[in-house]
XYZ file of C-alpha atoms in Angstrom:
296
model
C 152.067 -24.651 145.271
C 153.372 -22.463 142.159
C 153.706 -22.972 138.489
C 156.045 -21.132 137.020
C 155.277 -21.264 133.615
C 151.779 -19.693 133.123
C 148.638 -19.591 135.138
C 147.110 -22.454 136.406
C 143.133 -20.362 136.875
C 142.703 -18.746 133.443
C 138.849 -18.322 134.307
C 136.125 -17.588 137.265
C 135.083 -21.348 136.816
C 138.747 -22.795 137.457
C 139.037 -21.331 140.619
C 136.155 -22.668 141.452
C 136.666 -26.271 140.322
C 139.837 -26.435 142.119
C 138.274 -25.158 145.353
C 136.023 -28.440 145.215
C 138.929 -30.362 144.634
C 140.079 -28.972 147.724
C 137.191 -29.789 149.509
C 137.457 -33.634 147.908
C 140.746 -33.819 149.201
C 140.101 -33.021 152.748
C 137.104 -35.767 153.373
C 138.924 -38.346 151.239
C 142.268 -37.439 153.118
C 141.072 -36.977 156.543
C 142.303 -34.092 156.547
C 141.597 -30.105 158.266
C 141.705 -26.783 156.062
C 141.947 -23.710 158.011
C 142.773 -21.266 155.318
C 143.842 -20.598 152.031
C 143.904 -18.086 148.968
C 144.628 -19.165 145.525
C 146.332 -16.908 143.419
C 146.422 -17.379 139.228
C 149.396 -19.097 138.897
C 150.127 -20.341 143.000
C 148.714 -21.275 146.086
C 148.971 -20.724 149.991
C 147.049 -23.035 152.595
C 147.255 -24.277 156.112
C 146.218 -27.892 156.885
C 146.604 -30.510 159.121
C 147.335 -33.789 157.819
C 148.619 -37.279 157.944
C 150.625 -37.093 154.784
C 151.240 -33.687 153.398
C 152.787 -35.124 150.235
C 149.775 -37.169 149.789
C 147.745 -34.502 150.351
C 149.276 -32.421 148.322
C 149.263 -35.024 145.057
C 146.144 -36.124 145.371
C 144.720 -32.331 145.005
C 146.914 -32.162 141.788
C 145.943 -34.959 140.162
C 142.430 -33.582 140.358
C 143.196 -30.448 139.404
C 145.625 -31.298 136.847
C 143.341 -33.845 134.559
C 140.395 -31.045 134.805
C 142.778 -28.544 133.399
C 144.081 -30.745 130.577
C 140.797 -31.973 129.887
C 139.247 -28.548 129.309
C 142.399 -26.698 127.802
C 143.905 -29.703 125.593
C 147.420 -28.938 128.048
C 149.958 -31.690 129.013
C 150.082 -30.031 133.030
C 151.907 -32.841 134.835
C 151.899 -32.871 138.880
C 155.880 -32.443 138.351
C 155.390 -29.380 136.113
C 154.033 -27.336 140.095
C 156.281 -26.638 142.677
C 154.983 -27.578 146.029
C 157.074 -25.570 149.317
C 155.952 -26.980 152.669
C 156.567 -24.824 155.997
C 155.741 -26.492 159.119
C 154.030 -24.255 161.847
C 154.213 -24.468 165.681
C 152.614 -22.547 168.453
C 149.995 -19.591 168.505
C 151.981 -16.553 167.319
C 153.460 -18.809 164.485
C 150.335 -20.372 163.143
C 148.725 -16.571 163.459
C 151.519 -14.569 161.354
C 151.434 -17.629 158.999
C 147.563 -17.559 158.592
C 147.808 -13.276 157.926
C 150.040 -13.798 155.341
C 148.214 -16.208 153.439
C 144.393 -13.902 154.204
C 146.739 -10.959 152.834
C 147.867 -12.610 149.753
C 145.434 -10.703 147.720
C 146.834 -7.299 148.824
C 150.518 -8.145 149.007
C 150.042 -9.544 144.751
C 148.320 -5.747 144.012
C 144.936 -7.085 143.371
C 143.355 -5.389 145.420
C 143.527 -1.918 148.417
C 141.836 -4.497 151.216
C 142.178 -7.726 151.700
C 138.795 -8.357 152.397
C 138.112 -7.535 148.752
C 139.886 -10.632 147.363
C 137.058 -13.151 146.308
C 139.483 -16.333 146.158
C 140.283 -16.813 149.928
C 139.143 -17.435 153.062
C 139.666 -14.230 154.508
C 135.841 -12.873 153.450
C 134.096 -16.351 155.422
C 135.467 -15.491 158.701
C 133.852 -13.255 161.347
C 130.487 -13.185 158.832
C 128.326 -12.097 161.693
C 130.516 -9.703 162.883
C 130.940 -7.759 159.525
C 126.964 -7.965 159.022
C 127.926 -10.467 156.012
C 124.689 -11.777 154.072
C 124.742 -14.925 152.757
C 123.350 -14.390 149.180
C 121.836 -16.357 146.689
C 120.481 -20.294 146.217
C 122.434 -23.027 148.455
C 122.669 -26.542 146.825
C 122.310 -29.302 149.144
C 120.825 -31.765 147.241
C 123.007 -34.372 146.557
C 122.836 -35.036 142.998
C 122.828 -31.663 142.254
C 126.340 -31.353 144.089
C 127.265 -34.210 142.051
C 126.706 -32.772 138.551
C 129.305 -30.148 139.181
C 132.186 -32.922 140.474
C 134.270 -35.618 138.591
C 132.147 -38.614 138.337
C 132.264 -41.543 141.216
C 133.204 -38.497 144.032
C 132.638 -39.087 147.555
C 131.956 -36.109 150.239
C 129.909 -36.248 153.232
C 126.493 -34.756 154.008
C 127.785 -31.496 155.261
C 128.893 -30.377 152.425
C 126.959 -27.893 150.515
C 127.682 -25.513 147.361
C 126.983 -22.065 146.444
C 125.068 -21.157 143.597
C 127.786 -21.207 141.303
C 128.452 -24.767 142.172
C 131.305 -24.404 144.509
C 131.576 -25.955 147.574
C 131.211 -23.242 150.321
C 134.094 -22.998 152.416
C 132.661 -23.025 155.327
C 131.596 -26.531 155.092
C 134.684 -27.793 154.096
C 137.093 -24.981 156.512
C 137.523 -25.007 159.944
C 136.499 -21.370 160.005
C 135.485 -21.323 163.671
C 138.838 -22.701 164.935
C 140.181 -19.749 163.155
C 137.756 -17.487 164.626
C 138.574 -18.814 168.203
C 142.805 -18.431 167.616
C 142.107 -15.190 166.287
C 139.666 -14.047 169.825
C 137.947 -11.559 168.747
C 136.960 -9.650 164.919
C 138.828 -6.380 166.351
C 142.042 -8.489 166.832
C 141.449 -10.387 163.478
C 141.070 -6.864 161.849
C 144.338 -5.927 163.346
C 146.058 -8.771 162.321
C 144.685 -7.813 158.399
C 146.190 -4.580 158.945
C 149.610 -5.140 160.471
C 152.494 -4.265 158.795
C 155.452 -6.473 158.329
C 158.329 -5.751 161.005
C 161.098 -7.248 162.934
C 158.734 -6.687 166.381
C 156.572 -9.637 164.514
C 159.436 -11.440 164.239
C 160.709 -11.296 167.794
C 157.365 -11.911 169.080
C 156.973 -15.303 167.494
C 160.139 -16.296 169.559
C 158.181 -16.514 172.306
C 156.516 -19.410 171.467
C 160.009 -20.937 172.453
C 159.611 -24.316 169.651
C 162.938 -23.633 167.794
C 161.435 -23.158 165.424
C 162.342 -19.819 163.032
C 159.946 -16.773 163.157
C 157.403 -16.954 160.153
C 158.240 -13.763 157.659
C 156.420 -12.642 154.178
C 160.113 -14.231 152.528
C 159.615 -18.064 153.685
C 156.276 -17.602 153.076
C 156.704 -16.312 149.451
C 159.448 -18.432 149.170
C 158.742 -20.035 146.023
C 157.193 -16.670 144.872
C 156.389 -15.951 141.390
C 155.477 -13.120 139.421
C 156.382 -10.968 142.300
C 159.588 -9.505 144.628
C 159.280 -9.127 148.295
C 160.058 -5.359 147.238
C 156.767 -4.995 145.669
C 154.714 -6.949 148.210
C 155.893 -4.634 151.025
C 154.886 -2.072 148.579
C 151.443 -3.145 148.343
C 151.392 -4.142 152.304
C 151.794 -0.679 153.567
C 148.810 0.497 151.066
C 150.384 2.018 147.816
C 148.258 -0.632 145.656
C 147.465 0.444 142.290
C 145.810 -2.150 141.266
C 145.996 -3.598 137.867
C 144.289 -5.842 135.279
C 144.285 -9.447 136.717
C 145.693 -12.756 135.271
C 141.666 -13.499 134.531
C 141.167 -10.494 132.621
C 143.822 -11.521 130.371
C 143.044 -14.767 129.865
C 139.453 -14.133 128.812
C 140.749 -11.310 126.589
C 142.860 -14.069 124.681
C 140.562 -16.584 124.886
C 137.438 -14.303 123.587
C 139.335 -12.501 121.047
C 142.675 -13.824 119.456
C 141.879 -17.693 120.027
C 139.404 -16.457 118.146
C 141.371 -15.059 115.436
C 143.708 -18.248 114.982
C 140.626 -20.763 115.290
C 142.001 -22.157 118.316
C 140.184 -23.431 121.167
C 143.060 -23.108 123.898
C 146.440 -21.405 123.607
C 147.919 -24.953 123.751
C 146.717 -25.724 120.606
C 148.884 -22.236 119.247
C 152.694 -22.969 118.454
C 154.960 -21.345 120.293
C 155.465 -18.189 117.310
C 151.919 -17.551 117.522
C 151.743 -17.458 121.254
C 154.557 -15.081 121.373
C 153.069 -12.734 118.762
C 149.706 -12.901 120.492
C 151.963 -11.615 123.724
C 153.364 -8.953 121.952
C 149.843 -7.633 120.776
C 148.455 -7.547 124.380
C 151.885 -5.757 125.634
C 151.116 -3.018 122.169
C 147.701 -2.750 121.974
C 146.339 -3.090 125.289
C 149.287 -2.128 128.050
C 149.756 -5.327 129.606
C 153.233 -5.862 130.605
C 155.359 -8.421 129.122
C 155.405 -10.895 132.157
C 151.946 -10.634 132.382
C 151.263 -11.354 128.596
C 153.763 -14.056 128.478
C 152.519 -15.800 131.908
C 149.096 -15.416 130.206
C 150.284 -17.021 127.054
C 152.544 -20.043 129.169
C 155.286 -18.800 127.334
């Protein structure tokens, strides 16, 4: 799923929300999560499901009336590109699940990519990597509740952090990706593996006709990035810069501020653009980073 025209997580709490409406969507779907990483303005994730279009438009809808709801937008379900790439056989479904735990690294936000908060890739192999589970667990049911749209149905299993997400591991089929993946050594290596025609070749000999899984059809409806740069970032020259989030809550804690604005969709489109060119001026931040801040 990508939007093209801004970022669809301006804050900590809206990737959060949309995680739950993940969650929401697999019970109410029937369907299985295995992994995923959300990125500002996309996102990569590997289900199994009756209807993938279904899926995929019920998750928006959710997503989409929270967002205009809380930012006074007009996002429409049409407005996000949604890329579908089926998977078949072990060394397919394994390079396509990498790819998506690496997403972090490949965008330059961070040197590991362990270290990036929004995907599943820190939840698996906990025990392994001496992982703590920190702070208060809800379970209580109408606690859960208080953080979800109202009339919301999810089974007993599901429990939230303290920040009123649901964790993933009640909602992700972690240990199925634990089993594919054997062992924590041979997950590791998989984190660290570089993109190469060997990968390619290898997924051939899962013999479904089916063509090898690469970082291009993955990235395929890309944004705010070239394969050039990702490769860049994959073999470890990451200098990682101010993220999307940053941004936003610099704009929304000091210029909305300024204009008396309580979203940038309330700005017109001259003000947005001179708000752009102050953050490219006055603080660094590139031009496609400002604008895709601003939904120019």
């Amino acid at each position: 799923m990508s939007f093209h025209h801004g970022v669809l997580f301006r804050h900590q709490e809206d990737y959060w929300y949309f995680e739950n409406c993940v969650a929401l969507t697999v019970f109410n779907t029937g369907s299985e999560l295995f992994v995923d990483s959300v990125m500002s303005n996309h996102v990569h994730m590997s289900v199994i499901t009756s209807d993938i279009r279904k899926f995929a438009n019920s998750l928006l809808v959710k997503y989409t009336r929270y967002y205009n709801r809380k930012y006074s937008g007009n996002l429409r379900i049409s407005d996000i590109s949604v890329f579908f790439l089926e998977l078949s056989g072990e060394r397919h479904v394994l390079t396509a699940w990498s790819y998506i735990l690496r997403n972090g690294k490949h965008h330059g936000l961070c040197r590991l990519p362990f270290a990036y908060e929004h995907s599943t890739v820190s939840h698996l192999f906990n025990e392994d990597y001496r992982r703590l589970e920190t702070g208060h667990r809800i379970t209580s049911r109408a606690e859960i509740r208080s953080y979800l749209p109202r009339h919301s149905e999810f089974p007993d299993n599901y429990y939230m952090d303290s920040n009123g997400m649901f964790a993933r591991e009640s909602f992700s089929q972690i240990k199925q990706v634990e089993f594919l993946y054997s062992t924590p050594a041979r997950f590791d290596y998989y984190m660290n593996r570089k993109t190469s025609k060997e990968w390619e070749n290898e997924q051939k000999l899962d013999n479904n006709g089916i063509e090898p899984v690469t970082l291009d059809t993955i990235e395929a409806q890309a944004v705010s990035a070239t394969l050039e740069s990702m490769l860049k970032n994959e073999y470890g020259n990451v200098c990682t810069e101010m993220s999307d989030e940053y941004v936003c809550e610099l704009i929304d804690s000091t210029y909305l501020r300024k204009y008396g604005k309580s979203s940038i969709h309330l700005l017109s489109t001259g003000d947005r653009q001179k708000i752009a060119a102050s953050l490219h001026y006055e603080h660094n931040i590139p031009f496609a980073k400002a604008n895709r801040c601003m939904c120019i």
